[in-house]
mmCIF file of C-alpha atoms in Angstrom:
data_model
loop_
_atom_site.group_PDB
_atom_site.id
_atom_site.type_symbol
_atom_site.label_atom_id
_atom_site.label_comp_id
_atom_site.label_asym_id
_atom_site.label_seq_id
_atom_site.Cartn_x
_atom_site.Cartn_y
_atom_site.Cartn_z
ATOM 1 C CA UNK A 228 28.173 0.040 -73.061
ATOM 2 C CA UNK A 229 26.641 3.468 -72.585
ATOM 3 C CA UNK A 230 24.054 1.948 -70.248
ATOM 4 C CA UNK A 231 26.755 0.418 -68.066
ATOM 5 C CA UNK A 232 28.594 3.734 -67.888
ATOM 6 C CA UNK A 233 25.420 5.584 -66.862
ATOM 7 C CA UNK A 234 24.660 2.988 -64.173
ATOM 8 C CA UNK A 235 28.179 3.365 -62.745
ATOM 9 C CA UNK A 236 27.847 7.147 -62.725
ATOM 10 C CA UNK A 237 24.482 6.796 -60.988
ATOM 11 C CA UNK A 238 25.946 4.562 -58.269
ATOM 12 C CA UNK A 239 28.787 7.026 -57.694
ATOM 13 C CA UNK A 240 26.292 9.895 -57.450
ATOM 14 C CA UNK A 241 24.211 7.979 -54.895
ATOM 15 C CA UNK A 242 27.338 7.192 -52.867
ATOM 16 C CA UNK A 243 28.344 10.858 -52.829
ATOM 17 C CA UNK A 244 24.866 11.826 -51.694
ATOM 18 C CA UNK A 245 25.090 9.327 -48.822
ATOM 19 C CA UNK A 246 28.523 10.595 -47.801
ATOM 20 C CA UNK A 247 27.203 14.159 -47.696
ATOM 21 C CA UNK A 248 24.509 13.034 -45.263
ATOM 22 C CA UNK A 249 26.978 11.512 -42.771
ATOM 23 C CA UNK A 250 27.601 14.716 -40.738
ATOM 24 C CA UNK A 251 23.846 15.318 -40.416
ATOM 25 C CA UNK A 252 23.259 11.707 -39.351
ATOM 26 C CA UNK A 253 26.022 11.888 -36.742
ATOM 27 C CA UNK A 254 24.589 15.130 -35.373
ATOM 28 C CA UNK A 255 21.137 13.610 -35.081
ATOM 29 C CA UNK A 256 22.490 10.441 -33.448
ATOM 30 C CA UNK A 257 24.544 12.292 -30.823
ATOM 31 C CA UNK A 258 22.621 13.129 -27.650
ATOM 32 C CA UNK A 259 22.144 16.753 -26.741
ATOM 33 C CA UNK A 260 24.649 17.642 -24.060
ATOM 34 C CA UNK A 261 23.590 20.174 -21.410
ATOM 35 C CA UNK A 262 25.784 23.223 -21.221
ATOM 36 C CA UNK A 263 28.179 23.601 -18.328
ATOM 37 C CA UNK A 264 27.209 25.927 -15.495
ATOM 38 C CA UNK A 265 28.922 28.382 -13.166
ATOM 39 C CA UNK A 266 30.019 27.746 -9.590
ATOM 40 C CA UNK A 267 26.935 29.525 -8.228
ATOM 41 C CA UNK A 268 24.721 26.910 -9.903
ATOM 42 C CA UNK A 269 26.230 23.867 -8.162
ATOM 43 C CA UNK A 270 26.315 22.960 -4.447
ATOM 44 C CA UNK A 271 29.189 24.252 -2.353
ATOM 45 C CA UNK A 272 30.853 20.849 -1.995
ATOM 46 C CA UNK A 273 31.347 20.672 -5.785
ATOM 47 C CA UNK A 274 33.104 23.990 -6.052
ATOM 48 C CA UNK A 275 36.853 24.324 -6.422
ATOM 49 C CA UNK A 276 38.624 27.422 -5.231
ATOM 50 C CA UNK A 277 39.262 29.997 -7.984
ATOM 51 C CA UNK A 278 37.403 27.864 -10.590
ATOM 52 C CA UNK A 279 34.269 29.782 -11.604
ATOM 53 C CA UNK A 280 32.902 28.072 -14.722
ATOM 54 C CA UNK A 281 32.832 24.716 -16.503
ATOM 55 C CA UNK A 282 30.872 22.738 -13.906
ATOM 56 C CA UNK A 283 28.606 19.974 -15.176
ATOM 57 C CA UNK A 284 24.967 20.048 -14.018
ATOM 58 C CA UNK A 285 23.940 17.468 -11.425
ATOM 59 C CA UNK A 286 21.409 14.651 -11.671
ATOM 60 C CA UNK A 287 21.910 13.951 -15.369
ATOM 61 C CA UNK A 288 21.910 10.467 -16.887
ATOM 62 C CA UNK A 289 24.949 8.237 -16.555
ATOM 63 C CA UNK A 290 25.257 8.422 -20.326
ATOM 64 C CA UNK A 291 25.792 12.166 -20.084
ATOM 65 C CA UNK A 292 28.658 11.843 -17.617
ATOM 66 C CA UNK A 293 30.368 9.123 -19.652
ATOM 67 C CA UNK A 294 30.021 11.184 -22.838
ATOM 68 C CA UNK A 295 31.312 14.259 -21.020
ATOM 69 C CA UNK A 296 34.687 12.625 -21.548
ATOM 70 C CA UNK A 297 34.544 14.438 -24.917
ATOM 71 C CA UNK A 298 33.035 17.657 -23.592
ATOM 72 C CA UNK A 299 34.906 20.790 -22.569
ATOM 73 C CA UNK A 300 34.455 21.295 -18.818
ATOM 74 C CA UNK A 301 36.668 21.950 -15.811
ATOM 75 C CA UNK A 302 37.352 18.235 -15.211
ATOM 76 C CA UNK A 303 38.197 17.287 -18.815
ATOM 77 C CA UNK A 304 41.961 17.614 -18.459
ATOM 78 C CA UNK A 305 41.935 15.855 -15.079
ATOM 79 C CA UNK A 306 40.147 12.900 -16.670
ATOM 80 C CA UNK A 307 42.353 12.681 -19.741
ATOM 81 C CA UNK A 308 45.677 13.037 -17.930
ATOM 82 C CA UNK A 309 45.080 9.893 -15.884
ATOM 83 C CA UNK A 310 43.197 8.086 -18.661
ATOM 84 C CA UNK A 311 46.225 8.456 -20.924
ATOM 85 C CA UNK A 312 48.466 7.416 -18.025
ATOM 86 C CA UNK A 313 46.290 4.324 -17.511
ATOM 87 C CA UNK A 314 46.614 3.341 -21.183
ATOM 88 C CA UNK A 315 50.382 3.879 -21.106
ATOM 89 C CA UNK A 316 50.605 1.791 -17.937
ATOM 90 C CA UNK A 317 48.739 -1.030 -19.691
ATOM 91 C CA UNK A 318 51.339 -0.868 -22.442
ATOM 92 C CA UNK A 319 54.121 -0.889 -19.846
ATOM 93 C CA UNK A 320 52.614 -3.934 -18.147
ATOM 94 C CA UNK A 321 52.472 -5.767 -21.456
ATOM 95 C CA UNK A 322 56.101 -4.836 -22.117
ATOM 96 C CA UNK A 323 57.185 -6.081 -18.694
ATOM 97 C CA UNK A 324 55.187 -9.291 -19.115
ATOM 98 C CA UNK A 325 57.379 -10.102 -22.132
ATOM 99 C CA UNK A 326 60.558 -9.630 -20.082
ATOM 100 C CA UNK A 327 59.567 -10.809 -16.586
ATOM 101 C CA UNK A 328 58.153 -14.177 -15.564
ATOM 102 C CA UNK A 329 55.447 -12.955 -13.208
ATOM 103 C CA UNK A 330 53.890 -16.419 -12.937
ATOM 104 C CA UNK A 331 56.893 -18.437 -11.826
ATOM 105 C CA UNK A 332 59.289 -15.928 -10.254
ATOM 106 C CA UNK A 333 58.129 -14.835 -6.776
ATOM 107 C CA UNK A 334 60.824 -12.153 -6.755
ATOM 108 C CA UNK A 335 58.870 -10.373 -9.500
ATOM 109 C CA UNK A 336 55.652 -10.126 -7.477
ATOM 110 C CA UNK A 337 56.527 -6.808 -5.770
ATOM 111 C CA UNK A 338 57.042 -5.332 -9.232
ATOM 112 C CA UNK A 339 53.673 -6.729 -10.295
ATOM 113 C CA UNK A 340 52.022 -5.225 -7.192
ATOM 114 C CA UNK A 341 53.517 -1.855 -8.114
ATOM 115 C CA UNK A 342 52.135 -2.158 -11.651
ATOM 116 C CA UNK A 343 48.662 -3.227 -10.518
ATOM 117 C CA UNK A 344 48.475 -0.526 -7.851
ATOM 118 C CA UNK A 345 49.505 2.086 -10.430
ATOM 119 C CA UNK A 346 46.794 0.945 -12.823
ATOM 120 C CA UNK A 347 44.250 0.963 -9.996
ATOM 121 C CA UNK A 348 44.946 4.476 -8.751
ATOM 122 C CA UNK A 349 44.842 5.937 -12.266
ATOM 123 C CA UNK A 350 41.590 4.107 -13.090
ATOM 124 C CA UNK A 351 39.918 5.201 -9.840
ATOM 125 C CA UNK A 352 41.069 8.767 -10.442
ATOM 126 C CA UNK A 353 39.484 8.748 -13.902
ATOM 127 C CA UNK A 354 36.224 7.439 -12.417
ATOM 128 C CA UNK A 355 36.194 10.117 -9.704
ATOM 129 C CA UNK A 356 36.766 13.047 -12.037
ATOM 130 C CA UNK A 357 34.472 11.711 -14.762
ATOM 131 C CA UNK A 358 31.522 10.427 -12.704
ATOM 132 C CA UNK A 359 31.776 12.225 -9.376
ATOM 133 C CA UNK A 360 29.582 15.073 -10.560
ATOM 134 C CA UNK A 361 26.333 13.116 -10.792
ATOM 135 C CA UNK A 362 25.122 13.689 -7.229
ATOM 136 C CA UNK A 363 26.385 14.312 -3.721
ATOM 137 C CA UNK A 364 26.281 10.620 -2.820
ATOM 138 C CA UNK A 365 28.161 9.539 -5.928
ATOM 139 C CA UNK A 366 30.571 12.418 -5.472
ATOM 140 C CA UNK A 367 31.614 10.969 -2.118
ATOM 141 C CA UNK A 368 31.530 7.379 -3.381
ATOM 142 C CA UNK A 369 33.855 7.914 -6.328
ATOM 143 C CA UNK A 370 36.255 10.155 -4.451
ATOM 144 C CA UNK A 371 36.433 7.664 -1.598
ATOM 145 C CA UNK A 372 37.380 5.068 -4.231
ATOM 146 C CA UNK A 373 39.985 7.508 -5.509
ATOM 147 C CA UNK A 374 41.491 7.615 -2.012
ATOM 148 C CA UNK A 375 41.504 3.806 -1.909
ATOM 149 C CA UNK A 376 43.505 3.929 -5.126
ATOM 150 C CA UNK A 377 45.993 6.362 -3.614
ATOM 151 C CA UNK A 378 46.377 4.276 -0.448
ATOM 152 C CA UNK A 379 46.973 0.973 -2.226
ATOM 153 C CA UNK A 380 49.444 2.674 -4.582
ATOM 154 C CA UNK A 381 51.230 3.881 -1.464
ATOM 155 C CA UNK A 382 51.548 0.251 -0.393
ATOM 156 C CA UNK A 383 52.691 -0.777 -3.880
ATOM 157 C CA UNK A 384 55.461 1.805 -3.675
ATOM 158 C CA UNK A 385 56.507 0.549 -0.249
ATOM 159 C CA UNK A 386 56.792 -3.084 -1.275
ATOM 160 C CA UNK A 387 58.817 -2.282 -4.399
ATOM 161 C CA UNK A 388 61.205 -0.037 -2.457
ATOM 162 C CA UNK A 389 61.644 -2.442 0.435
ATOM 163 C CA UNK A 390 62.125 -5.476 -1.781
ATOM 164 C CA UNK A 391 64.438 -4.067 -4.450
ATOM 165 C CA UNK A 392 65.953 -0.773 -3.242
ATOM 166 C CA UNK A 393 66.766 -1.552 0.407
ATOM 167 C CA UNK A 394 70.346 -2.194 1.508
ATOM 168 C CA UNK A 395 71.421 -4.940 3.884
ATOM 169 C CA UNK A 396 71.812 -2.761 6.987
ATOM 170 C CA UNK A 397 68.400 -1.158 6.698
ATOM 171 C CA UNK A 398 66.793 -4.499 5.919
ATOM 172 C CA UNK A 399 68.209 -6.055 9.092
ATOM 173 C CA UNK A 400 67.032 -3.099 11.191
ATOM 174 C CA UNK A 401 63.465 -2.982 9.812
ATOM 175 C CA UNK A 402 62.813 -6.619 8.946
ATOM 176 C CA UNK A 403 59.440 -7.685 10.240
ATOM 177 C CA UNK A 404 58.102 -4.161 10.822
ATOM 178 C CA UNK A 405 58.561 -2.273 7.554
ATOM 179 C CA UNK A 406 55.753 -3.813 5.517
ATOM 180 C CA UNK A 407 53.198 -4.143 8.360
ATOM 181 C CA UNK A 408 53.845 -0.479 9.141
ATOM 182 C CA UNK A 409 53.372 0.335 5.439
ATOM 183 C CA UNK A 410 49.990 -1.423 5.533
ATOM 184 C CA UNK A 411 48.889 0.567 8.584
ATOM 185 C CA UNK A 412 50.087 3.852 7.101
ATOM 186 C CA UNK A 413 48.264 3.127 3.830
ATOM 187 C CA UNK A 414 45.005 2.558 5.711
ATOM 188 C CA UNK A 415 45.564 5.729 7.755
ATOM 189 C CA UNK A 416 46.134 7.620 4.524
ATOM 190 C CA UNK A 417 42.813 6.343 3.185
ATOM 191 C CA UNK A 418 41.076 7.252 6.437
ATOM 192 C CA UNK A 419 42.563 10.747 6.541
ATOM 193 C CA UNK A 420 41.584 11.505 2.942
ATOM 194 C CA UNK A 421 38.063 10.142 3.386
ATOM 195 C CA UNK A 422 37.575 12.021 6.660
ATOM 196 C CA UNK A 423 38.814 15.260 5.118
ATOM 197 C CA UNK A 424 36.330 14.829 2.289
ATOM 198 C CA UNK A 425 33.527 13.897 4.694
ATOM 199 C CA UNK A 426 34.122 17.082 6.691
ATOM 200 C CA UNK A 427 33.975 19.138 3.505
ATOM 201 C CA UNK A 428 31.054 21.182 4.862
ATOM 202 C CA UNK A 429 32.245 21.817 8.397
ATOM 203 C CA UNK A 430 36.026 22.247 8.388
ATOM 204 C CA UNK A 431 38.133 25.034 6.850
ATOM 205 C CA UNK A 432 39.955 24.118 3.663
ATOM 206 C CA UNK A 433 43.374 24.076 5.315
ATOM 207 C CA UNK A 434 42.173 21.610 7.968
ATOM 208 C CA UNK A 435 40.860 19.260 5.263
ATOM 209 C CA UNK A 436 44.179 19.504 3.455
ATOM 210 C CA UNK A 437 46.013 18.617 6.655
ATOM 211 C CA UNK A 438 43.804 15.520 7.067
ATOM 212 C CA UNK A 439 44.674 14.454 3.543
ATOM 213 C CA UNK A 440 48.296 15.493 3.242
ATOM 214 C CA UNK A 441 49.810 14.618 6.644
ATOM 215 C CA UNK A 442 48.986 10.844 6.691
ATOM 216 C CA UNK A 443 50.039 10.527 3.053
ATOM 217 C CA UNK A 444 53.277 12.390 3.695
ATOM 218 C CA UNK A 445 54.100 10.202 6.708
ATOM 219 C CA UNK A 446 53.451 7.156 4.565
ATOM 220 C CA UNK A 447 55.646 8.509 1.788
ATOM 221 C CA UNK A 448 58.532 9.233 4.155
ATOM 222 C CA UNK A 449 58.354 5.710 5.522
ATOM 223 C CA UNK A 450 57.816 3.961 2.194
ATOM 224 C CA UNK A 451 60.571 5.869 0.431
ATOM 225 C CA UNK A 452 63.172 5.623 3.182
ATOM 226 C CA UNK A 453 65.052 2.785 1.394
ATOM 227 C CA UNK A 454 65.270 4.971 -1.713
ATOM 228 C CA UNK A 455 66.301 8.027 0.314
ATOM 229 C CA UNK A 456 69.191 6.152 1.914
ATOM 230 C CA UNK A 457 70.146 4.749 -1.474
ATOM 231 C CA UNK A 458 70.285 8.239 -2.990
ATOM 232 C CA UNK A 459 72.405 9.579 -0.124
ATOM 233 C CA UNK A 460 75.000 6.889 -0.905
ATOM 234 C CA UNK A 461 74.538 6.773 -4.668
ATOM 235 C CA UNK A 462 77.276 5.824 -7.070
ATOM 236 C CA UNK A 463 77.636 6.606 -10.751
ATOM 237 C CA UNK A 464 77.576 2.923 -11.755
ATOM 238 C CA UNK A 465 74.039 2.431 -10.369
ATOM 239 C CA UNK A 466 71.769 2.202 -13.456
ATOM 240 C CA UNK A 467 68.573 2.950 -11.506
ATOM 241 C CA UNK A 468 69.720 5.935 -9.476
ATOM 242 C CA UNK A 469 68.729 8.545 -12.089
ATOM 243 C CA UNK A 470 65.174 7.182 -12.162
ATOM 244 C CA UNK A 471 65.025 7.145 -8.366
ATOM 245 C CA UNK A 472 66.086 10.800 -8.333
ATOM 246 C CA UNK A 473 63.419 11.404 -10.961
ATOM 247 C CA UNK A 474 60.633 9.796 -8.956
ATOM 248 C CA UNK A 475 61.538 11.752 -5.822
ATOM 249 C CA UNK A 476 61.710 15.039 -7.720
ATOM 250 C CA UNK A 477 58.408 14.446 -9.499
ATOM 251 C CA UNK A 478 56.698 13.389 -6.269
ATOM 252 C CA UNK A 479 57.814 16.452 -4.327
ATOM 253 C CA UNK A 480 56.658 18.650 -7.206
ATOM 254 C CA UNK A 481 53.252 16.998 -7.461
ATOM 255 C CA UNK A 482 52.829 17.184 -3.664
ATOM 256 C CA UNK A 483 53.392 20.928 -3.859
ATOM 257 C CA UNK A 484 50.762 21.426 -6.562
ATOM 258 C CA UNK A 485 48.291 19.188 -4.704
ATOM 259 C CA UNK A 486 48.666 21.192 -1.508
ATOM 260 C CA UNK A 487 48.787 24.715 -2.947
ATOM 261 C CA UNK A 488 46.481 25.827 -5.817
ATOM 262 C CA UNK A 489 49.124 28.337 -6.828
ATOM 263 C CA UNK A 490 48.292 28.802 -10.517
ATOM 264 C CA UNK A 491 44.541 29.399 -10.212
ATOM 265 C CA UNK A 492 45.119 31.572 -7.134
ATOM 266 C CA UNK A 493 47.337 33.846 -9.214
ATOM 267 C CA UNK A 494 44.992 33.671 -12.222
ATOM 268 C CA UNK A 495 41.469 33.278 -10.789
ATOM 269 C CA UNK A 496 38.910 32.384 -13.445
ATOM 270 C CA UNK A 497 41.546 31.869 -16.150
ATOM 271 C CA UNK A 498 42.275 28.202 -15.365
ATOM 272 C CA UNK A 499 38.727 26.909 -15.515
ATOM 273 C CA UNK A 500 39.583 24.556 -18.378
ATOM 274 C CA UNK A 501 43.350 24.137 -18.411
ATOM 275 C CA UNK A 502 46.214 25.231 -16.163
ATOM 276 C CA UNK A 503 44.836 24.087 -12.801
ATOM 277 C CA UNK A 504 47.293 22.964 -10.148
ATOM 278 C CA UNK A 505 45.474 19.643 -9.832
ATOM 279 C CA UNK A 506 46.075 18.977 -13.514
ATOM 280 C CA UNK A 507 49.790 19.550 -12.986
ATOM 281 C CA UNK A 508 49.582 17.243 -9.977
ATOM 282 C CA UNK A 509 48.171 14.500 -12.234
ATOM 283 C CA UNK A 510 50.890 14.916 -14.857
ATOM 284 C CA UNK A 511 53.735 15.008 -12.342
ATOM 285 C CA UNK A 512 52.364 12.030 -10.409
ATOM 286 C CA UNK A 513 52.193 10.022 -13.633
ATOM 287 C CA UNK A 514 55.801 10.941 -14.410
ATOM 288 C CA UNK A 515 56.753 9.898 -10.876
ATOM 289 C CA UNK A 516 55.025 6.551 -11.358
ATOM 290 C CA UNK A 517 56.785 5.760 -14.635
ATOM 291 C CA UNK A 518 60.186 6.674 -13.157
ATOM 292 C CA UNK A 519 59.413 4.505 -10.147
ATOM 293 C CA UNK A 520 58.359 1.516 -12.241
ATOM 294 C CA UNK A 521 61.442 1.701 -14.446
ATOM 295 C CA UNK A 522 63.742 2.144 -11.449
ATOM 296 C CA UNK A 523 62.154 -0.889 -9.773
ATOM 297 C CA UNK A 524 62.538 -2.936 -12.927
ATOM 298 C CA UNK A 525 66.232 -2.012 -13.185
ATOM 299 C CA UNK A 526 66.698 -2.943 -9.524
ATOM 300 C CA UNK A 527 64.863 -6.223 -10.139
ATOM 301 C CA UNK A 528 67.324 -7.032 -12.926
ATOM 302 C CA UNK A 529 70.606 -5.697 -11.545
ATOM 303 C CA UNK A 530 70.257 -6.235 -7.764
ATOM 304 C CA UNK A 531 68.950 -9.791 -7.887
ATOM 305 C CA UNK A 532 71.808 -11.321 -5.952
ATOM 306 C CA UNK A 533 71.358 -8.805 -3.116
ATOM 307 C CA UNK A 534 67.589 -9.099 -2.648
ATOM 308 C CA UNK A 535 67.607 -12.851 -3.228
ATOM 309 C CA UNK A 536 69.968 -13.225 -0.272
ATOM 310 C CA UNK A 537 68.094 -10.755 1.932
ATOM 311 C CA UNK A 538 64.495 -11.891 1.518
ATOM 312 C CA UNK A 539 63.334 -15.241 2.731
ATOM 313 C CA UNK A 540 61.487 -17.678 0.510
ATOM 314 C CA UNK A 541 57.999 -16.735 1.638
ATOM 315 C CA UNK A 542 58.466 -12.968 1.827
ATOM 316 C CA UNK A 543 57.004 -12.238 -1.594
ATOM 317 C CA UNK A 544 53.856 -14.241 -0.845
ATOM 318 C CA UNK A 545 53.565 -12.517 2.539
ATOM 319 C CA UNK A 546 53.746 -9.102 0.889
ATOM 320 C CA UNK A 547 51.040 -10.120 -1.577
ATOM 321 C CA UNK A 548 48.905 -11.100 1.408
ATOM 322 C CA UNK A 549 49.545 -7.736 3.055
ATOM 323 C CA UNK A 550 48.530 -6.026 -0.181
ATOM 324 C CA UNK A 551 45.207 -7.865 -0.082
ATOM 325 C CA UNK A 552 44.851 -6.913 3.589
ATOM 326 C CA UNK A 553 45.461 -3.277 2.660
ATOM 327 C CA UNK A 554 42.717 -3.451 0.045
ATOM 328 C CA UNK A 555 40.294 -5.006 2.533
ATOM 329 C CA UNK A 556 41.154 -2.433 5.209
ATOM 330 C CA UNK A 557 40.668 0.465 2.788
ATOM 331 C CA UNK A 558 37.395 -1.029 1.559
ATOM 332 C CA UNK A 559 36.094 -1.253 5.139
ATOM 333 C CA UNK A 560 37.141 2.349 5.829
ATOM 334 C CA UNK A 561 35.367 3.477 2.670
ATOM 335 C CA UNK A 562 32.200 1.560 3.589
ATOM 336 C CA UNK A 563 32.231 3.074 7.094
ATOM 337 C CA UNK A 564 32.711 6.637 5.833
ATOM 338 C CA UNK A 565 30.133 6.189 3.093
ATOM 339 C CA UNK A 566 27.613 5.041 5.694
ATOM 340 C CA UNK A 567 28.272 8.242 7.652
ATOM 341 C CA UNK A 568 27.733 10.246 4.473
ATOM 342 C CA UNK A 569 24.396 8.533 3.815
ATOM 343 C CA UNK A 570 23.246 9.296 7.361
ATOM 344 C CA UNK A 571 24.065 12.973 6.840
ATOM 345 C CA UNK A 572 22.276 13.040 3.482
ATOM 346 C CA UNK A 573 19.218 11.290 4.900
ATOM 347 C CA UNK A 574 19.108 13.810 7.745
ATOM 348 C CA UNK A 575 19.290 16.691 5.257
ATOM 349 C CA UNK A 576 16.408 15.234 3.247
ATOM 350 C CA UNK A 577 14.249 14.778 6.364
ATOM 351 C CA UNK A 578 15.051 18.317 7.512
ATOM 352 C CA UNK A 579 13.660 19.874 4.342
#
């Protein structure tokens, strides 16, 4: 009996010894992470105005940049805001899939496009902020993909608004031109953002912002016109109107913070980790997206008789086709601009 007790005590002692070694083993297993650097230690095109520290060194392994998800640097909050939004959007898609027959109801396809485009823009944004610091080429590549995400989300917004939020008069006046125009404006938005990024070295900051903001703003005004008219004539018995007001308010707020780095301008050097205007832009854009999705779902449920009578049988399939065309157009724009970037980089290497 005594022998059995001693053996049990011995096993417990060994287990405690092993547990005490766990922190040391984890420390040894974790790769050493290079410290972040200051703005003077990275190329000009990586620097953000009024952000002086927290930059990740270039030309590290891919493993380093993936693991920097858990490191404190000046992109950490930008990554996590849209990563969390992406995970919440996955949960929202699963919730909608239990309530909406996406497979057999063509009227639900615009809502599905909105969901997929929202997931895509948030995923591409995470990739850009997490991996865009590896090199100049990959910086352009991932941010060009980010702009593709923004452009196709712009189209997703347009199709949901035109299909569910439009009234009969506006539908009759814009039928046949609204969605093709939305496709063109989405591609122009992608082109403007990519060109502004490409001219990062040669153009003043305000000119680059104009290239990025003006096409996107024109697209937003066009894509949201059905919602704008709806809000001008809103009634208290409209269950979706509060969420439409919410999406407009959040979008205008996030557009302001994207255009003007107000916080870090007022507090230079104090927002290197948290408090940047771009971080607020991410949060507000995510709030806008969730309001938009819920408003579109409510319209899908409560305005079915209206949009079923307005839209012809093949409209939903046509809009899916235009979505694919938008993706192809944005991909071609990205490939063209990336080729121009590679020519510039090759010329710089040969000039050294």
